[in-house]
XYZ file of C-alpha atoms in Angstrom:
259
model
C -26.557 -8.850 -6.079
C -28.896 -10.720 -3.741
C -27.553 -9.138 -0.552
C -27.810 -5.639 -1.981
C -24.071 -5.160 -2.555
C -23.314 -3.013 -5.588
C -20.409 -4.007 -7.810
C -19.396 -4.344 -11.442
C -19.323 -7.315 -13.778
C -15.537 -6.986 -14.010
C -15.185 -7.409 -10.241
C -17.304 -10.572 -10.346
C -15.239 -11.928 -13.236
C -12.017 -11.431 -11.284
C -13.467 -13.203 -8.243
C -14.585 -16.118 -10.434
C -11.200 -16.346 -12.166
C -9.343 -16.234 -8.863
C -11.451 -19.137 -7.551
C -10.292 -21.372 -10.430
C -13.768 -22.758 -11.065
C -14.479 -23.462 -7.386
C -17.975 -22.046 -6.823
C -17.773 -22.331 -3.041
C -14.421 -20.509 -2.994
C -15.880 -17.755 -5.187
C -18.873 -17.346 -2.869
C -16.617 -17.302 0.196
C -14.389 -14.662 -1.394
C -17.404 -12.572 -2.330
C -18.857 -12.764 1.179
C -15.528 -11.983 2.825
C -14.776 -9.008 0.592
C -18.299 -7.580 0.790
C -18.612 -7.873 4.552
C -19.603 -4.520 6.034
C -19.669 -2.812 2.631
C -22.416 -1.453 0.411
C -20.210 -1.294 -2.682
C -17.432 -3.624 -3.809
C -14.682 -1.737 -5.657
C -11.670 -2.851 -7.687
C -9.240 -2.034 -4.886
C -11.095 -4.507 -2.638
C -10.312 -7.253 -5.137
C -6.590 -6.606 -4.814
C -6.779 -8.252 -1.402
C -7.459 -11.538 -3.202
C -3.854 -11.469 -4.358
C -2.935 -12.089 -0.742
C -5.097 -15.195 -0.398
C -2.437 -17.783 -1.219
C 0.089 -16.199 1.110
C -2.638 -15.719 3.716
C -3.004 -19.482 4.125
C 0.728 -19.831 4.644
C 1.047 -16.853 6.953
C -1.713 -18.191 9.192
C 0.397 -21.272 9.831
C 3.351 -19.041 10.695
C 1.236 -17.019 13.124
C -0.110 -20.131 14.814
C 3.365 -21.596 15.235
C 4.592 -18.407 16.909
C 1.554 -17.317 18.900
C 0.354 -20.747 20.012
C 3.667 -21.993 21.396
C 6.297 -21.154 23.989
C 8.968 -23.284 22.335
C 11.746 -21.097 20.952
C 12.808 -23.580 18.279
C 9.293 -23.953 16.878
C 8.830 -20.187 16.694
C 12.182 -19.665 14.968
C 11.444 -22.374 12.418
C 8.118 -20.731 11.607
C 9.894 -17.642 10.269
C 12.865 -19.457 8.774
C 10.660 -21.862 6.808
C 8.097 -19.276 5.702
C 7.911 -18.147 2.085
C 7.019 -14.639 3.221
C 9.869 -12.301 4.056
C 10.475 -11.603 7.774
C 9.438 -7.958 7.574
C 6.063 -8.942 6.123
C 5.612 -11.467 8.928
C 6.413 -8.710 11.407
C 3.480 -6.657 10.061
C 1.165 -9.635 10.490
C 2.369 -10.149 14.059
C 1.874 -6.492 14.958
C -1.704 -6.738 13.697
C -2.582 -10.043 15.351
C -0.669 -10.240 18.636
C -3.316 -8.058 20.372
C -5.987 -10.510 19.225
C -4.102 -13.452 20.702
C -2.527 -12.129 23.897
C -5.110 -11.079 26.465
C -2.935 -10.287 29.476
C -1.434 -6.808 29.451
C 1.906 -8.127 30.700
C 2.129 -10.637 27.849
C 1.120 -7.987 25.340
C 3.671 -5.470 26.628
C 6.515 -7.983 26.428
C 5.498 -9.105 22.945
C 5.433 -5.561 21.596
C 8.758 -4.826 23.235
C 10.269 -7.668 21.211
C 8.435 -6.583 18.050
C 9.731 -3.032 18.424
C 13.277 -4.352 18.822
C 12.844 -6.404 15.662
C 11.602 -3.314 13.832
C 14.677 -1.383 14.988
C 16.929 -4.047 13.498
C 15.010 -3.974 10.211
C 15.659 -0.239 10.111
C 19.373 -0.788 10.689
C 19.451 -3.425 7.957
C 17.901 -1.002 5.450
C 20.266 1.818 6.380
C 23.486 -0.191 6.601
C 22.637 -2.993 4.162
C 24.021 -5.304 6.837
C 22.017 -8.495 6.381
C 23.939 -10.170 9.170
C 21.611 -8.336 11.540
C 18.615 -10.238 10.189
C 19.047 -13.082 12.668
C 18.569 -10.692 15.579
C 15.360 -9.320 14.085
C 14.056 -12.847 13.521
C 14.969 -13.898 17.070
C 13.043 -10.996 18.585
C 9.930 -11.312 16.418
C 9.643 -15.094 16.681
C 11.210 -16.526 19.828
C 10.778 -13.271 21.715
C 7.067 -13.027 20.960
C 6.556 -16.738 21.685
C 8.046 -16.579 25.186
C 6.351 -13.276 26.026
C 3.310 -15.136 27.313
C 3.435 -17.090 30.559
C 1.228 -19.764 29.046
C -0.271 -20.301 25.627
C -3.856 -19.285 24.941
C -6.148 -22.110 23.878
C -8.905 -19.886 22.483
C -9.691 -19.664 18.780
C -8.517 -16.432 17.191
C -9.534 -15.155 13.773
C -6.371 -13.560 12.444
C -6.707 -10.684 10.014
C -4.833 -8.749 7.356
C -2.449 -6.060 8.580
C -4.254 -2.740 8.284
C -1.302 -1.300 6.386
C -1.903 -3.830 3.561
C -5.541 -2.786 3.311
C -4.522 0.869 3.182
C -1.975 0.138 0.445
C -4.606 -1.661 -1.618
C -7.094 1.183 -1.256
C -4.566 3.902 -2.023
C -2.718 2.158 -4.849
C -4.280 4.302 -7.582
C -3.559 7.501 -5.661
C 0.056 6.495 -5.022
C 0.513 5.667 -8.695
C -0.849 9.094 -9.639
C 1.476 10.850 -7.193
C 4.416 8.904 -8.586
C 3.462 9.738 -12.185
C 3.206 13.467 -11.438
C 6.504 13.390 -9.533
C 8.113 11.702 -12.546
C 6.921 14.499 -14.845
C 8.323 17.148 -12.509
C 11.571 15.203 -12.198
C 12.027 15.126 -15.975
C 11.135 18.784 -16.499
C 12.913 20.344 -13.513
C 15.801 17.876 -13.173
C 15.154 17.057 -9.541
C 14.485 13.887 -7.589
C 10.990 12.509 -7.091
C 11.315 13.193 -3.396
C 12.119 16.849 -4.072
C 9.200 16.972 -6.488
C 6.805 15.765 -3.800
C 8.188 17.747 -0.888
C 9.081 21.034 -2.611
C 7.085 21.384 -5.813
C 3.781 19.716 -4.923
C 2.845 22.470 -2.407
C 3.806 25.114 -4.974
C 1.745 23.479 -7.697
C -1.301 23.524 -5.465
C -0.990 27.316 -5.298
C 0.208 28.151 -8.812
C -2.298 25.955 -10.648
C -5.109 28.033 -9.167
C -3.528 31.282 -10.360
C -3.393 32.931 -13.788
C -0.080 31.191 -14.434
C -1.657 27.805 -13.748
C -2.552 26.852 -17.341
C 0.929 27.744 -18.577
C 2.546 25.607 -15.879
C 0.140 22.746 -16.563
C 1.138 22.922 -20.226
C 4.869 23.004 -19.462
C 4.613 19.975 -17.171
C 2.234 18.175 -19.553
C -0.298 17.623 -16.787
C -3.506 15.743 -17.520
C -6.893 16.820 -16.207
C -6.592 14.173 -13.474
C -3.177 15.572 -12.518
C -4.586 19.086 -12.199
C -7.556 17.823 -10.197
C -5.113 16.250 -7.754
C -3.995 19.767 -6.801
C -7.122 21.781 -7.601
C -10.150 20.292 -5.883
C -12.592 22.789 -7.380
C -13.918 20.993 -10.470
C -14.701 24.183 -12.386
C -11.260 25.698 -11.783
C -9.430 22.485 -12.642
C -11.306 22.024 -15.916
C -10.775 25.663 -16.829
C -7.028 25.395 -16.169
C -6.836 22.229 -18.267
C -8.811 23.809 -21.110
C -6.511 26.833 -21.203
C -3.447 24.576 -21.061
C -4.702 22.706 -24.126
C -5.316 26.025 -25.888
C -1.705 27.019 -25.203
C -0.560 23.677 -26.586
C -2.671 24.127 -29.705
C -1.392 27.671 -30.214
C 2.241 26.583 -29.840
C 1.777 23.774 -32.341
C 0.223 26.185 -34.823
C 3.104 28.640 -34.463
C 5.610 25.821 -34.867
C 3.942 24.620 -38.054
C 4.049 28.167 -39.473
C 7.774 28.416 -38.737
C 8.441 25.017 -40.318
C 6.376 25.954 -43.393
C 8.337 29.190 -43.837
C 11.528 27.165 -44.125
């Protein structure tokens, strides 16, 4: 690439496809995604999936952060296609960029924290009647937190949590896949698999019993490497696990042949 950014042809194809034939849009996406980076990876491209909603969410943010009218702020959330909890994440990320005065900022985050508390209650109780209180706090509350609206231009950005999710998607999928294997073999929940058995696997897989356990759980090399960071040890454990599998299959075939 001309600016010295390293990437793959597949990444460029996705950017081009996402731009729907609009060369300028493709260039803008490429520049935005590559900003501050030396290498453009696949997980960076996942942020493009947020582009359509980004345009809409910016309007929501403007209508809340650039006004002191309660009705306008409430309508911004009520008319948005994004769910209120997603909007809350955007507000948490961007309120500090908009509100300069510490008093305004403190009041805004007080309202945001109250909204977050109500979201927690909604999840626990499944009481969706509480949603209106959360929306009131995060929209009207944040809007009236400032004594006067700020006229400056603010470049709003993605919530950091979304960026983290995009970057760690592959890792989270791997963790979930391993937890699923443990769940099926040991008849436990995925949560128990992660909290109880993951720490044990990290120890056992590096012991003499490691290959046997890897075989029993049907772990792949990537699964073993998740727990065993030493490349030599992980490959050795995987190799021995495959040998156990091969030996068991051979014994099974002998038994079947004898019948």
